């Protein structure tokens, strides 16, 4: 039996594998990667590597074994058939008779276009009959803290979220939840709504940035169209910029407030506060 993590060289995947290494022997972990060279550090730690590509279903043939626990980290190629990509992994896992198939999805309350592929994948998983766990990850602190340079340069947080609030958490928190599921028992056929312990507004985010930097940072609400323009001007492809603006519109409607407490219950500790992630980002 192996614990198999797809997308293992991505930002979330690396954290999952790193935290798994604290729980189980390296030889029980298989990291699925596109580029073996990028995973050299994982191999050096004793993790088994498997090379496969979501866009090439045949590369998953024979990759899984009966009894494996699999974490499918959702793909990030928004311009491709993500549901089809995910089904390639699902079909191979079903054929192998895996013990558990966990998927990183989106909050059930989210109606933005970003959630469409997740809902399609969830439907395929439920129809497949595999023992599943849906990890409906909320928004990440890092969606904001990794983009601080323009905010600090201009002194403005621009968002199309109105007065909406966000129950975000650190990427490492979501990794810890996945690890708890992959190394624990009794999670079959469960859906977890994951998010931070406290929701925050963009005005509060700007105020916290001001407090920690000593600079005046203000929140400027904009329309979704305006935000799309800002993001495309920063170099994002227009379709993806529109998707992110759609998420902000959902935030304005309260769709990224997650009050289940599932994240802290799974990890056994409080979720990382936004202020802590801001401090970490500023210290880099």
Tab-separated table of C-alpha atoms in Angstrom:
chain	number	residue	atom	x	y	z
A	1	UNK	CA	0.000	0.000	0.000
A	2	UNK	CA	1.246	3.435	-0.919
A	3	UNK	CA	0.030	6.952	-0.347
A	4	UNK	CA	0.057	8.534	-3.802
A	5	UNK	CA	0.118	12.317	-4.253
A	6	UNK	CA	-0.428	13.802	-7.700
A	7	UNK	CA	0.948	17.227	-8.586
A	8	UNK	CA	3.648	16.555	-6.012
A	9	UNK	CA	6.010	19.298	-7.198
A	10	UNK	CA	3.322	21.981	-7.016
A	11	UNK	CA	3.031	24.382	-4.107
A	12	UNK	CA	0.384	22.341	-2.289
A	13	UNK	CA	1.778	18.960	-3.338
A	14	UNK	CA	5.239	19.659	-1.945
A	15	UNK	CA	3.737	20.625	1.404
A	16	UNK	CA	1.626	17.477	1.494
A	17	UNK	CA	4.615	15.229	0.772
A	18	UNK	CA	6.785	17.076	3.285
A	19	UNK	CA	4.167	16.673	6.002
A	20	UNK	CA	3.575	13.022	5.074
A	21	UNK	CA	7.277	12.382	5.655
A	22	UNK	CA	6.713	13.388	9.277
A	23	UNK	CA	4.029	10.699	9.626
A	24	UNK	CA	4.970	7.681	7.509
A	25	UNK	CA	8.155	6.107	6.084
A	26	UNK	CA	9.296	7.650	2.817
A	27	UNK	CA	9.025	4.306	1.044
A	28	UNK	CA	5.255	4.380	1.558
A	29	UNK	CA	4.879	7.632	-0.382
A	30	UNK	CA	4.650	7.901	-4.164
A	31	UNK	CA	4.970	11.369	-5.692
A	32	UNK	CA	3.388	11.719	-9.134
A	33	UNK	CA	5.206	14.356	-11.177
A	34	UNK	CA	5.504	15.509	-14.767
A	35	UNK	CA	9.206	16.256	-14.596
A	36	UNK	CA	11.419	13.838	-12.661
A	37	UNK	CA	14.213	16.422	-12.478
A	38	UNK	CA	12.001	18.839	-10.524
A	39	UNK	CA	11.367	16.093	-7.967
A	40	UNK	CA	15.003	15.234	-7.318
A	41	UNK	CA	14.762	16.592	-3.788
A	42	UNK	CA	11.869	14.268	-3.013
A	43	UNK	CA	13.740	11.269	-4.398
A	44	UNK	CA	16.735	12.186	-2.244
A	45	UNK	CA	14.478	11.863	0.793
A	46	UNK	CA	13.444	8.348	-0.215
A	47	UNK	CA	10.090	9.160	-1.803
A	48	UNK	CA	9.180	6.995	-4.779
A	49	UNK	CA	8.589	8.903	-7.995
A	50	UNK	CA	6.133	8.192	-10.805
A	51	UNK	CA	6.062	10.276	-13.965
A	52	UNK	CA	2.592	10.970	-15.362
A	53	UNK	CA	0.693	13.796	-17.025
A	54	UNK	CA	-2.984	14.704	-16.598
A	55	UNK	CA	-3.096	15.324	-20.347
A	56	UNK	CA	-1.881	11.802	-21.171
A	57	UNK	CA	-4.289	9.308	-19.566
A	58	UNK	CA	-2.174	6.330	-20.602
A	59	UNK	CA	0.625	7.505	-18.299
A	60	UNK	CA	-1.563	6.596	-15.323
A	61	UNK	CA	-2.079	3.004	-16.486
A	62	UNK	CA	-0.688	0.675	-13.847
A	63	UNK	CA	0.475	3.553	-11.664
A	64	UNK	CA	-1.837	2.691	-8.772
A	65	UNK	CA	-2.070	-0.570	-6.829
A	66	UNK	CA	-4.905	-2.190	-4.852
A	67	UNK	CA	-5.183	-0.587	-1.426
A	68	UNK	CA	-3.434	2.671	-2.336
A	69	UNK	CA	-4.643	5.940	-0.899
A	70	UNK	CA	-4.615	8.607	-3.601
A	71	UNK	CA	-4.695	12.389	-3.347
A	72	UNK	CA	-5.706	14.030	-6.612
A	73	UNK	CA	-4.618	17.656	-6.426
A	74	UNK	CA	-6.754	19.525	-8.931
A	75	UNK	CA	-5.014	20.682	-12.091
A	76	UNK	CA	-4.310	24.351	-12.731
A	77	UNK	CA	-4.585	24.426	-16.526
A	78	UNK	CA	-7.772	26.439	-16.712
A	79	UNK	CA	-7.663	26.588	-20.498
A	80	UNK	CA	-7.897	22.794	-20.811
A	81	UNK	CA	-10.500	20.156	-19.958
A	82	UNK	CA	-9.772	19.899	-16.258
A	83	UNK	CA	-12.658	17.501	-15.627
A	84	UNK	CA	-11.284	15.227	-18.340
A	85	UNK	CA	-7.816	15.480	-16.829
A	86	UNK	CA	-9.132	14.516	-13.411
A	87	UNK	CA	-11.210	11.647	-14.805
A	88	UNK	CA	-8.065	10.137	-16.322
A	89	UNK	CA	-6.635	9.810	-12.820
A	90	UNK	CA	-9.952	8.657	-11.380
A	91	UNK	CA	-10.414	5.949	-13.995
A	92	UNK	CA	-6.941	4.546	-13.330
A	93	UNK	CA	-7.551	4.603	-9.584
A	94	UNK	CA	-10.887	2.817	-9.961
A	95	UNK	CA	-9.373	0.153	-12.197
A	96	UNK	CA	-6.663	-0.491	-9.609
A	97	UNK	CA	-9.082	-0.799	-6.690
A	98	UNK	CA	-7.625	1.936	-4.508
A	99	UNK	CA	-8.686	2.136	-0.878
A	100	UNK	CA	-9.301	5.881	-0.876
A	101	UNK	CA	-9.516	8.634	-3.476
A	102	UNK	CA	-9.212	12.153	-2.056
A	103	UNK	CA	-9.762	15.228	-4.217
A	104	UNK	CA	-8.975	18.888	-3.533
A	105	UNK	CA	-12.172	20.664	-4.530
A	106	UNK	CA	-13.769	24.069	-3.876
A	107	UNK	CA	-16.282	25.155	-1.210
A	108	UNK	CA	-19.784	23.892	-1.819
A	109	UNK	CA	-21.105	27.436	-1.432
A	110	UNK	CA	-18.989	28.806	-4.284
A	111	UNK	CA	-20.986	29.498	-7.459
A	112	UNK	CA	-18.239	31.309	-9.413
A	113	UNK	CA	-17.021	29.776	-12.677
A	114	UNK	CA	-13.898	28.615	-10.826
A	115	UNK	CA	-16.041	25.966	-9.127
A	116	UNK	CA	-17.514	24.484	-12.323
A	117	UNK	CA	-14.679	22.046	-12.997
A	118	UNK	CA	-14.664	21.021	-9.352
A	119	UNK	CA	-18.380	20.228	-9.418
A	120	UNK	CA	-17.914	18.222	-12.605
A	121	UNK	CA	-15.081	16.272	-11.039
A	122	UNK	CA	-17.058	15.645	-7.868
A	123	UNK	CA	-19.932	14.246	-9.943
A	124	UNK	CA	-17.547	11.876	-11.712
A	125	UNK	CA	-16.071	10.725	-8.408
A	126	UNK	CA	-19.481	10.028	-6.885
A	127	UNK	CA	-20.590	8.147	-9.992
A	128	UNK	CA	-17.417	6.028	-10.043
A	129	UNK	CA	-18.149	4.172	-6.833
A	130	UNK	CA	-14.601	4.572	-5.477
A	131	UNK	CA	-14.216	5.216	-1.733
A	132	UNK	CA	-13.781	8.982	-1.786
A	133	UNK	CA	-13.078	12.027	0.328
A	134	UNK	CA	-13.864	15.513	-0.951
A	135	UNK	CA	-11.544	18.129	0.499
A	136	UNK	CA	-13.317	21.350	-0.392
A	137	UNK	CA	-10.460	23.776	0.131
A	138	UNK	CA	-11.360	27.379	0.724
A	139	UNK	CA	-9.269	30.344	-0.410
A	140	UNK	CA	-5.568	30.459	0.459
A	141	UNK	CA	-3.868	33.285	2.357
A	142	UNK	CA	-1.119	32.987	-0.247
A	143	UNK	CA	-3.504	34.114	-2.995
A	144	UNK	CA	-2.895	37.542	-1.490
A	145	UNK	CA	0.356	37.361	0.469
A	146	UNK	CA	2.300	36.136	-2.576
A	147	UNK	CA	1.154	39.217	-4.495
A	148	UNK	CA	2.154	41.948	-2.053
A	149	UNK	CA	4.672	43.843	-4.207
A	150	UNK	CA	2.164	45.911	-6.241
A	151	UNK	CA	0.007	46.478	-3.158
A	152	UNK	CA	2.946	47.883	-1.213
A	153	UNK	CA	4.143	49.899	-4.196
A	154	UNK	CA	0.818	51.634	-4.780
A	155	UNK	CA	-0.595	51.521	-1.233
A	156	UNK	CA	-3.858	50.054	-2.508
A	157	UNK	CA	-5.711	46.767	-2.117
A	158	UNK	CA	-8.062	46.616	-5.101
A	159	UNK	CA	-10.790	43.988	-5.082
A	160	UNK	CA	-14.275	43.490	-6.471
A	161	UNK	CA	-15.467	41.919	-3.225
A	162	UNK	CA	-17.370	44.828	-1.708
A	163	UNK	CA	-17.729	44.263	2.023
A	164	UNK	CA	-17.600	40.485	1.649
A	165	UNK	CA	-15.524	38.324	3.951
A	166	UNK	CA	-13.130	35.436	3.314
A	167	UNK	CA	-12.402	32.407	5.507
A	168	UNK	CA	-8.956	31.804	4.061
A	169	UNK	CA	-6.203	29.703	5.578
A	170	UNK	CA	-2.547	28.999	4.868
A	171	UNK	CA	-1.652	26.499	2.167
A	172	UNK	CA	0.147	24.448	4.840
A	173	UNK	CA	-3.143	24.154	6.766
A	174	UNK	CA	-4.884	22.574	3.783
A	175	UNK	CA	-1.897	20.258	3.309
A	176	UNK	CA	-2.190	19.191	6.948
A	177	UNK	CA	-5.880	18.384	6.451
A	178	UNK	CA	-5.029	16.206	3.455
A	179	UNK	CA	-2.327	14.429	5.438
A	180	UNK	CA	-4.764	13.773	8.292
A	181	UNK	CA	-7.156	12.122	5.849
A	182	UNK	CA	-4.464	10.113	4.050
A	183	UNK	CA	-2.929	8.782	7.264
A	184	UNK	CA	-6.128	8.401	9.292
A	185	UNK	CA	-9.172	6.160	9.237
A	186	UNK	CA	-12.911	6.635	8.896
A	187	UNK	CA	-12.866	9.341	6.234
A	188	UNK	CA	-14.476	7.346	3.435
A	189	UNK	CA	-17.453	8.993	1.749
A	190	UNK	CA	-16.978	12.201	3.667
A	191	UNK	CA	-17.040	15.777	2.408
A	192	UNK	CA	-15.086	18.376	4.350
A	193	UNK	CA	-15.711	22.106	3.953
A	194	UNK	CA	-12.331	23.617	4.756
A	195	UNK	CA	-11.551	27.210	5.652
A	196	UNK	CA	-9.906	29.412	8.237
A	197	UNK	CA	-11.286	29.916	11.722
A	198	UNK	CA	-12.021	33.629	11.241
A	199	UNK	CA	-13.328	35.421	8.182
A	200	UNK	CA	-11.848	38.795	7.260
A	201	UNK	CA	-12.794	41.677	4.993
A	202	UNK	CA	-10.537	43.449	2.505
A	203	UNK	CA	-10.727	46.619	4.574
A	204	UNK	CA	-9.375	44.611	7.516
A	205	UNK	CA	-6.704	43.098	5.273
A	206	UNK	CA	-5.559	46.561	4.194
A	207	UNK	CA	-5.558	47.723	7.824
A	208	UNK	CA	-3.390	44.753	8.858
A	209	UNK	CA	-0.949	45.476	6.046
A	210	UNK	CA	-0.799	49.081	7.237
A	211	UNK	CA	-0.151	47.976	10.811
A	212	UNK	CA	2.649	45.594	9.882
A	213	UNK	CA	4.394	47.797	7.303
A	214	UNK	CA	3.895	51.190	8.863
A	215	UNK	CA	2.628	52.409	5.482
A	216	UNK	CA	-0.853	53.627	4.657
A	217	UNK	CA	-2.577	50.854	2.682
A	218	UNK	CA	-6.182	51.497	1.672
A	219	UNK	CA	-8.869	49.232	0.299
A	220	UNK	CA	-10.355	50.374	-3.001
A	221	UNK	CA	-13.490	48.488	-4.050
A	222	UNK	CA	-13.768	48.098	-7.820
A	223	UNK	CA	-16.207	46.417	-10.176
A	224	UNK	CA	-15.512	42.938	-11.585
A	225	UNK	CA	-14.852	44.491	-14.990
A	226	UNK	CA	-12.394	46.959	-13.485
A	227	UNK	CA	-10.611	44.161	-11.641
A	228	UNK	CA	-10.380	42.113	-14.822
A	229	UNK	CA	-8.719	45.087	-16.484
A	230	UNK	CA	-6.275	45.534	-13.615
A	231	UNK	CA	-5.301	41.868	-13.687
A	232	UNK	CA	-4.876	41.719	-17.459
A	233	UNK	CA	-2.784	44.853	-17.231
A	234	UNK	CA	-0.574	42.987	-14.768
A	235	UNK	CA	-0.073	40.224	-17.316
A	236	UNK	CA	-2.760	37.648	-16.546
A	237	UNK	CA	-4.628	36.097	-19.491
A	238	UNK	CA	-8.070	37.697	-19.832
A	239	UNK	CA	-10.055	34.462	-19.291
A	240	UNK	CA	-8.224	33.701	-16.047
A	241	UNK	CA	-8.503	37.323	-14.900
A	242	UNK	CA	-12.266	37.112	-15.458
A	243	UNK	CA	-12.413	33.915	-13.391
A	244	UNK	CA	-10.643	35.637	-10.487
A	245	UNK	CA	-12.965	38.636	-10.765
A	246	UNK	CA	-15.855	36.181	-10.590
A	247	UNK	CA	-14.474	34.806	-7.348
A	248	UNK	CA	-14.444	38.332	-5.924
A	249	UNK	CA	-18.094	38.708	-6.910
A	250	UNK	CA	-18.793	35.513	-4.994
A	251	UNK	CA	-16.891	36.851	-1.997
A	252	UNK	CA	-19.163	39.906	-2.061
A	253	UNK	CA	-22.107	37.498	-1.734
A	254	UNK	CA	-20.534	35.678	1.216
A	255	UNK	CA	-19.722	32.499	-0.695
A	256	UNK	CA	-16.185	32.121	0.666
A	257	UNK	CA	-17.161	32.260	4.314
A	258	UNK	CA	-16.678	28.731	5.645
A	259	UNK	CA	-17.982	28.188	9.144
A	260	UNK	CA	-17.807	24.394	9.435
A	261	UNK	CA	-14.689	24.192	11.603
A	262	UNK	CA	-13.649	21.126	9.597
A	263	UNK	CA	-10.132	22.378	8.917
A	264	UNK	CA	-9.084	22.870	12.522
A	265	UNK	CA	-10.817	19.644	13.566
A	266	UNK	CA	-8.946	17.608	10.946
A	267	UNK	CA	-5.568	19.145	11.743
A	268	UNK	CA	-6.084	19.231	15.490
A	269	UNK	CA	-4.961	22.847	15.775
A	270	UNK	CA	-6.212	26.348	14.969
A	271	UNK	CA	-5.853	27.506	11.385
A	272	UNK	CA	-3.041	29.949	10.661
A	273	UNK	CA	-4.256	33.548	11.132
A	274	UNK	CA	-3.991	35.867	8.126
A	275	UNK	CA	-1.794	38.239	10.137
A	276	UNK	CA	0.777	35.470	10.613
A	277	UNK	CA	0.935	34.731	6.901
A	278	UNK	CA	1.312	38.439	6.158
A	279	UNK	CA	4.225	38.636	8.606
A	280	UNK	CA	5.882	35.606	7.023
A	281	UNK	CA	5.520	37.102	3.542
A	282	UNK	CA	6.925	40.473	4.593
A	283	UNK	CA	9.912	38.784	6.245
A	284	UNK	CA	10.968	37.095	2.997
